[in-house]
Tab-separated table of C-alpha atoms and ligand atoms in Angstrom:
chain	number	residue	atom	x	y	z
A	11	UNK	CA	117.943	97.604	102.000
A	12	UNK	CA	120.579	99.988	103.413
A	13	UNK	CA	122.091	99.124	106.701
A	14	UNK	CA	119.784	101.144	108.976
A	15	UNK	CA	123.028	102.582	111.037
A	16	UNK	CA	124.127	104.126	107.830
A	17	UNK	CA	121.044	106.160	107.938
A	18	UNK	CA	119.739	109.486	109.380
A	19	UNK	CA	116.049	110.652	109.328
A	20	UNK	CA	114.305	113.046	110.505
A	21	UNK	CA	110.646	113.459	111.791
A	22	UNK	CA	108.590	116.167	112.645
A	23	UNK	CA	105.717	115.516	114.835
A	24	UNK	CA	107.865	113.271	117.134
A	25	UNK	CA	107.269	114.402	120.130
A	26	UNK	CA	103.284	112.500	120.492
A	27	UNK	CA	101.333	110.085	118.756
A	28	UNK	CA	102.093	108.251	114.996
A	29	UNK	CA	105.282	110.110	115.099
A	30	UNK	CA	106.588	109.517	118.239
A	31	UNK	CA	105.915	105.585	118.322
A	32	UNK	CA	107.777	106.064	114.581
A	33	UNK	CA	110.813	107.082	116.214
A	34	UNK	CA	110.672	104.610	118.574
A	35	UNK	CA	110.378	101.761	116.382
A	36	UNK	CA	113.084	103.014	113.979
A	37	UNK	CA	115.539	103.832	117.054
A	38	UNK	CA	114.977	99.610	117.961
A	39	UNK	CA	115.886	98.845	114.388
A	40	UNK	CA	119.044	101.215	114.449
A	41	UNK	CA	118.248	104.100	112.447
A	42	UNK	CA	120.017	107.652	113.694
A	43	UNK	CA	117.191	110.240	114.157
A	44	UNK	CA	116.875	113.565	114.413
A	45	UNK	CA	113.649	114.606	115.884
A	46	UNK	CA	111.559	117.613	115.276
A	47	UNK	CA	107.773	119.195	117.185
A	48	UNK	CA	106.773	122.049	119.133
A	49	UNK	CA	105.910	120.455	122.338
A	50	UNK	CA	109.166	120.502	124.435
A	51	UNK	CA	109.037	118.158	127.309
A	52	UNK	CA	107.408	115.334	125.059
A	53	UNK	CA	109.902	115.629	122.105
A	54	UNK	CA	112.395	115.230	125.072
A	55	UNK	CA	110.686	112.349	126.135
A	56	UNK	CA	110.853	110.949	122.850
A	57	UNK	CA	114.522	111.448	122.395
A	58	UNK	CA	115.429	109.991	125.909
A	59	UNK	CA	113.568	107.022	125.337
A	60	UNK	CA	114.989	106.507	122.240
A	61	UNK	CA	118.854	106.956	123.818
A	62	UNK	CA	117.459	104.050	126.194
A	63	UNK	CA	117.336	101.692	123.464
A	64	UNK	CA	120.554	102.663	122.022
A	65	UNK	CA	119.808	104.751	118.864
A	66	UNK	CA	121.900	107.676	118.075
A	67	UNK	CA	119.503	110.831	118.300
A	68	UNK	CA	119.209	114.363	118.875
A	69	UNK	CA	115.903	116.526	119.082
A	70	UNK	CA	115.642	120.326	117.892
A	71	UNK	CA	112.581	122.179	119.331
A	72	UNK	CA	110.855	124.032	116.262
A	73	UNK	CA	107.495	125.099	114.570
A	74	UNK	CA	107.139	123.591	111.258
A	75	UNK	CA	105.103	126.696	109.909
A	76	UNK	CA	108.474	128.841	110.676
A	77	UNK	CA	110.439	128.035	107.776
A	78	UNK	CA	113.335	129.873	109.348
A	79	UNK	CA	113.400	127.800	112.466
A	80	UNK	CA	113.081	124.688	110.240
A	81	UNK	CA	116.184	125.562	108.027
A	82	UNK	CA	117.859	126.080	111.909
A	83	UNK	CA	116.444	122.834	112.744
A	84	UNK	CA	117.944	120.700	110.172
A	85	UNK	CA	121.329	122.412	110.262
A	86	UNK	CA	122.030	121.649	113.816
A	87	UNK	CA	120.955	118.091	113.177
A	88	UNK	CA	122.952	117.736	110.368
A	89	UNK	CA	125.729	119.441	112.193
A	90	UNK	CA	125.580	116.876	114.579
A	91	UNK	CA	124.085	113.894	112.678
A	92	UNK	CA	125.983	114.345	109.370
A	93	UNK	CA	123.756	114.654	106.090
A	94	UNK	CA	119.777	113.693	105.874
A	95	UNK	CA	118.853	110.509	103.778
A	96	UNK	CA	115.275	110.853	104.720
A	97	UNK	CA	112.710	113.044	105.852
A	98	UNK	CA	109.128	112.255	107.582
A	99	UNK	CA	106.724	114.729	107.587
A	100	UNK	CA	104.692	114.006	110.311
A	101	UNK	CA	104.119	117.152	112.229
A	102	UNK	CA	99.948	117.664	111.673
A	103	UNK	CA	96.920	119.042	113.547
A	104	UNK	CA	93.288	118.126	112.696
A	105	UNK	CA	89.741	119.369	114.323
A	106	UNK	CA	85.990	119.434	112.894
A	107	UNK	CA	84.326	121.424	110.382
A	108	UNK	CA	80.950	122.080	111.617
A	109	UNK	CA	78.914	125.279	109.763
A	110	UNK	CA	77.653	127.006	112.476
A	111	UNK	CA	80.963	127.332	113.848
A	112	UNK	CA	82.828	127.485	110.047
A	113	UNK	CA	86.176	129.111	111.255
A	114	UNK	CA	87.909	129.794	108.305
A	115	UNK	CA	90.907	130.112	110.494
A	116	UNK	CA	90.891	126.651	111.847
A	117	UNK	CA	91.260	125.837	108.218
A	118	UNK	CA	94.610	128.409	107.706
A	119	UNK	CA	96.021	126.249	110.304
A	120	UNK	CA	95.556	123.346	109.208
A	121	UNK	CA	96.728	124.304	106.004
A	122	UNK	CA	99.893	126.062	107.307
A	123	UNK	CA	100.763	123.133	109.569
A	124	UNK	CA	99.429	120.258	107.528
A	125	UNK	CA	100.815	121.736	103.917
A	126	UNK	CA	103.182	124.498	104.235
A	127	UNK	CA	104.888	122.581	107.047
A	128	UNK	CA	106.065	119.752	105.220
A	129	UNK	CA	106.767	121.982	102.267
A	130	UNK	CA	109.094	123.922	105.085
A	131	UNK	CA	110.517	120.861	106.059
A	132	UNK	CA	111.085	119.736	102.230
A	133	UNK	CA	112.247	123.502	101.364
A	134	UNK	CA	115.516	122.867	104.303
A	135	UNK	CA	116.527	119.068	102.958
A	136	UNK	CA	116.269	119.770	99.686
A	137	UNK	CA	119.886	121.461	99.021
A	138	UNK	CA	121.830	118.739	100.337
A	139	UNK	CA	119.913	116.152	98.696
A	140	UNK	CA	120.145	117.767	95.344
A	141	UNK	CA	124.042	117.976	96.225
A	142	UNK	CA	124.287	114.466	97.379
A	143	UNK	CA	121.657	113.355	94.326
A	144	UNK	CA	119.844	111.438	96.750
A	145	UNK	CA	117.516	111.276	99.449
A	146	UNK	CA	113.578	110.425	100.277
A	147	UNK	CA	110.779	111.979	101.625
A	148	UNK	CA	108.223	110.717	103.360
A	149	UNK	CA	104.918	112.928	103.720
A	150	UNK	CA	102.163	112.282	106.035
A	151	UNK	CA	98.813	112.631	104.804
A	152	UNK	CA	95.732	110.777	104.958
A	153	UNK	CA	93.052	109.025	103.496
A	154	UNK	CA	90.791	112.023	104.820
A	155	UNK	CA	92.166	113.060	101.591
A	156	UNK	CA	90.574	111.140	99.072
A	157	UNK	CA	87.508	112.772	99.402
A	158	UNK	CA	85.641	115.864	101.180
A	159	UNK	CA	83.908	113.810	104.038
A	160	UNK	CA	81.428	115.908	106.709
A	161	UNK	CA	82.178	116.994	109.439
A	162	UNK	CA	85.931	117.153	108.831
A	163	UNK	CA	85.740	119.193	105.357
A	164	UNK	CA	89.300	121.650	106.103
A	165	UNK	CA	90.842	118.401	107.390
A	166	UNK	CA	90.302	116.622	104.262
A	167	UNK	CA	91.486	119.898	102.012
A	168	UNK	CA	94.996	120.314	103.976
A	169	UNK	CA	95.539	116.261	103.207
A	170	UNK	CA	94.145	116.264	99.883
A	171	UNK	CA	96.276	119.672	99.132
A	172	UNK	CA	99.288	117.729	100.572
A	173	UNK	CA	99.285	114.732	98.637
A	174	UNK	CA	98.369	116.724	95.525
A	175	UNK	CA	101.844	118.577	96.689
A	176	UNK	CA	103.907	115.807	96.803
A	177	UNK	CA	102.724	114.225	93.633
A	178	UNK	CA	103.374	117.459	92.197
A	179	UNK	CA	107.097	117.695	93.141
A	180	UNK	CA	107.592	114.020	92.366
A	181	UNK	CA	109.053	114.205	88.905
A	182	UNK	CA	111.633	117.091	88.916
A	183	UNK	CA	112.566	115.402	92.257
A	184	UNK	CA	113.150	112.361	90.791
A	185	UNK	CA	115.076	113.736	87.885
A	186	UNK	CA	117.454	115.094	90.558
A	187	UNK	CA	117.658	111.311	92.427
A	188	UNK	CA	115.200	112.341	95.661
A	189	UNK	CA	112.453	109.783	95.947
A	190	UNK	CA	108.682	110.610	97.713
A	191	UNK	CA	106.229	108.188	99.311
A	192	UNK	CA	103.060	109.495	100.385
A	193	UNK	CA	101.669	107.998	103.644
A	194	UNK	CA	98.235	107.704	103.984
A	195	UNK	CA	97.187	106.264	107.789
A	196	UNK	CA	93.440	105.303	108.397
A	197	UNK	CA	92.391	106.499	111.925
A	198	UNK	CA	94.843	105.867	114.662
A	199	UNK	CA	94.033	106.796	118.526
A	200	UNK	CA	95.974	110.013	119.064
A	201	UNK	CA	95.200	113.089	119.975
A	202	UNK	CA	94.119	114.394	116.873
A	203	UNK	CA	91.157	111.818	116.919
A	204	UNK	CA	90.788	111.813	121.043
A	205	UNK	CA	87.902	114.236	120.888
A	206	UNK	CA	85.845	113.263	117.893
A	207	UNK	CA	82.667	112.321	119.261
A	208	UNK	CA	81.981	109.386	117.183
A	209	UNK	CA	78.272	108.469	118.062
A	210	UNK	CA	79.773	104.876	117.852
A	211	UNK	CA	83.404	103.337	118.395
A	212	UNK	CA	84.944	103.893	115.685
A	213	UNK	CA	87.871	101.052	114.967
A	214	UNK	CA	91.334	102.841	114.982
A	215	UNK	CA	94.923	101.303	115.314
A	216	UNK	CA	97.293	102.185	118.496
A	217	UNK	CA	100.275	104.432	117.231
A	218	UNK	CA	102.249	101.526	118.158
A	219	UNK	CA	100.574	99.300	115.715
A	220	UNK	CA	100.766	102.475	112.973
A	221	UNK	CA	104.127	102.885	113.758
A	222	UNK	CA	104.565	98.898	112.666
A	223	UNK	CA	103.169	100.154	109.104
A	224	UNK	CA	105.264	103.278	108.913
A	225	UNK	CA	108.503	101.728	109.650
A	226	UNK	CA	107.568	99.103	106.074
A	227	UNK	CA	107.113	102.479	104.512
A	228	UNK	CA	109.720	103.929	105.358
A	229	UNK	CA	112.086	100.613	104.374
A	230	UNK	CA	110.126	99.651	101.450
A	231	UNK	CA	109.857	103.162	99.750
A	232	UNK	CA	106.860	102.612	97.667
A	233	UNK	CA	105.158	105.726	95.942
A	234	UNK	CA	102.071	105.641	97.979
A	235	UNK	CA	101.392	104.307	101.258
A	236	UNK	CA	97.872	103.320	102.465
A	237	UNK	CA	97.319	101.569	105.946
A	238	UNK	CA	95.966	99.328	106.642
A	239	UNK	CA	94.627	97.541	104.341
A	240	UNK	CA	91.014	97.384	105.676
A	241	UNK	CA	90.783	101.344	105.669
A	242	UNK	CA	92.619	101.216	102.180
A	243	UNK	CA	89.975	98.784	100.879
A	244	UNK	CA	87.092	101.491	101.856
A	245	UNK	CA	88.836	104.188	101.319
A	246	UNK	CA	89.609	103.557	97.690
A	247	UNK	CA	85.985	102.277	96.909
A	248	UNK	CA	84.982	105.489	97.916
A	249	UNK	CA	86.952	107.485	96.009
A	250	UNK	CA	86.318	105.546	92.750
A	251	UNK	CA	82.006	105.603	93.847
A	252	UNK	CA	80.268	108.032	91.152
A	253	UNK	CA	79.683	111.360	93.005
A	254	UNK	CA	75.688	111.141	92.902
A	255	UNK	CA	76.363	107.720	94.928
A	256	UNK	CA	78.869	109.479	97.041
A	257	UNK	CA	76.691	112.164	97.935
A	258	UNK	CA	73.817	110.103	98.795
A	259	UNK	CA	75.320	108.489	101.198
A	260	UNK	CA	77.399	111.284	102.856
A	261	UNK	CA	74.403	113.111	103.164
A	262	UNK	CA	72.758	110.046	105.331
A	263	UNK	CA	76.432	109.727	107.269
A	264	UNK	CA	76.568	113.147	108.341
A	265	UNK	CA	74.005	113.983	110.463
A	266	UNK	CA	74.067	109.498	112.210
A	267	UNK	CA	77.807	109.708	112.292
A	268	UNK	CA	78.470	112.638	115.281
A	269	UNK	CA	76.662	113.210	118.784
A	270	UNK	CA	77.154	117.286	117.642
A	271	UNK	CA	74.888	119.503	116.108
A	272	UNK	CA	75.514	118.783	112.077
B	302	LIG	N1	95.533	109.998	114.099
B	302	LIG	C1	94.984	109.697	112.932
B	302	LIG	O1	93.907	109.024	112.857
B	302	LIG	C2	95.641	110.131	111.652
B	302	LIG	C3	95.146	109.598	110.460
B	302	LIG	C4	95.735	109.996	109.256
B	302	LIG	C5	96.791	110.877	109.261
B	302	LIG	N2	97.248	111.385	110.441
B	302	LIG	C6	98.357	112.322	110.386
B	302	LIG	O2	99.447	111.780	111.097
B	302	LIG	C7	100.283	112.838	111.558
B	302	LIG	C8	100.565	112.648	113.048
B	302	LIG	O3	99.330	112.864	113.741
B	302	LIG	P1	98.955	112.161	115.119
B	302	LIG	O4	97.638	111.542	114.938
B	302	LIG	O5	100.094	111.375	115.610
B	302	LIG	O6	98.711	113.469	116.014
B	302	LIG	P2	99.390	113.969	117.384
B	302	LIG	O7	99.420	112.870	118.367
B	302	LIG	O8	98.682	115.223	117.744
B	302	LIG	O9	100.896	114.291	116.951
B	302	LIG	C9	101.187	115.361	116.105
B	302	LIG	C10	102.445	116.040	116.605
B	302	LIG	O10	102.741	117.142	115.709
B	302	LIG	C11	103.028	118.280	116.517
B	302	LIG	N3	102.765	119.530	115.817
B	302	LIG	C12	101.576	120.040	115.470
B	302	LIG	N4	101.716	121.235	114.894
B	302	LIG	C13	103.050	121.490	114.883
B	302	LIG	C14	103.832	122.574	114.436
B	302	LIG	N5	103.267	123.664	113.891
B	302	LIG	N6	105.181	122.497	114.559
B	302	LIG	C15	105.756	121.413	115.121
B	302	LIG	N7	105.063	120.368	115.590
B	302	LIG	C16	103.715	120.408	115.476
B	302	LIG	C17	102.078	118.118	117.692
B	302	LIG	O11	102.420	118.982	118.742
B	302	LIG	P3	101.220	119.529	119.686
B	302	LIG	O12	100.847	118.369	120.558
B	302	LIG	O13	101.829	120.671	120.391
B	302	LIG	O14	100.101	119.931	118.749
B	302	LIG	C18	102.249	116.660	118.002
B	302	LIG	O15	103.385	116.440	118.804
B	302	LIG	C19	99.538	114.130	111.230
B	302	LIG	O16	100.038	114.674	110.031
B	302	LIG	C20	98.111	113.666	111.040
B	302	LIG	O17	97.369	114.544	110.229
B	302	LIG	C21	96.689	111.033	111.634
């Protein structure tokens, strides 16, 4: 494994939640970061309290839907960082699906934040890597993506579109010596899952402890990455279950799982 002082990252999504406990943890373990999100005074935060424990870091304030800004983004980190060994696409949003309120355009957000963001993000590294012939990206997706589950039905399509994406790009990518894990967390309390109301507690890590799980991602560089192993368990037997099986019992989860209308 590379000395983690040698290396620059960047994240999106660093400013709250599974990204910014990510940047924490790598900033204790040395790596230089360059951190990217929307939300100002948290992604300042972030990079302050990542100073504090002696990590080389800078933060650039941008919306990953605004390729533009991204491009920006990454050239004043680079500026300032040198050049990119890895990205993490972490930058995501999530909400229900419920069909009395469908709104189609809660789903062109998520797919504009949750796919076209990363591909932004991917879209600014990629010339330098390609010029370097190396480098690694590191999407964030989700095991929401495995299958269409109720209640969160454009949730699931933005991850399931994502990690279709990056298995997509993986070959010609490889061929030109940049690597891409796909990260698939289980639920972790953040705000994207804050205001599900689960009828009962629902068992989700601390970013802290996903952050744990990221960082072995992130150093072991496997293809796919599924935590933890609990959720992966399910989550795979689920996606293998024959779809009359599936649907018989996502049509008895559905209406028991939420304390909304269904
Ligand atoms: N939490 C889970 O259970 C879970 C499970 C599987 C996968 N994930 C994925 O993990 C990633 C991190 O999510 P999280 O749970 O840590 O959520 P989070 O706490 O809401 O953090 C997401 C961060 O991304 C930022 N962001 C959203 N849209 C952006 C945009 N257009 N441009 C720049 N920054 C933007 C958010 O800023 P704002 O606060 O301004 O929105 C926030 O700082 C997401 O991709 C999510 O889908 C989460």
């Amino acid at each position: 494994m590379p000395d983690p002082a040698s290396q620059t990252l960047i994240l999106t999504g660093a400013a709250n939640g599974i990204g910014r406990a990510s940047a924490l943890a790598l900033a204790k373990r040395g790596y230089r970061l360059g951190l990217i999100d929307r939300d100002v005074d948290r992604l300042a935060q972030t990079e302050r309290d990542c100073s504090a424990v002696g990590a080389t870091v800078t933060m650039q304030v941008a919306d990953v839907t605004d390729l533009a800004a991204i491009r920006h983004a990454v050239g004043a980190i680079e500026e300032k960082l040198g050049p990119i060994d890895m990205v993490f696409g972490g930058a995501g949003i999530g909400g229900l699906t419920l069909v009395n309120h469908l709104d189609p355009g809660a789903l062109k957000a998520m797919l504009d934040v949750n796919v076209v963001g990363v591909a932004n993000l991917i879209d600014a590294v990629l010339p330098g890597m390609f010029a370097r012939k190396r480098g690694h990206i590191f999407g964030v997706s989700s095991v929401a993506g495995f299958r269409g589950l109720p209640w969160m039905a454009a949730y699931c399509a933005s991850k399931s579109a994502l990690t279709a994406y990056l298995e997509g790009l993986r070959p010609a990518l490889k061929l030109r010596g940049v690597r891409v894990t796909t990260i698939c967390p289980g639920f972790v309390r953040t705000a994207i899952t804050a205001d599900t109301p689960f009828k009962n507690p629902i068992k989700m890590l601390e970013p802290e402890q996903a952050a744990q799980y990221i960082v072995r991602a992130i150093e072991r560089k496997p293809r796919d990455f599924v935590f933890p192993f609990s959720t992966k368990v399910g989550m795979s037997f689920l996606k293998g279950l024959p779809t009359p099986i599936f649907d018989w019992m996502m049509d008895r989860a559905g209406p028991t799982a939420l304390n909304v209308d269904f």
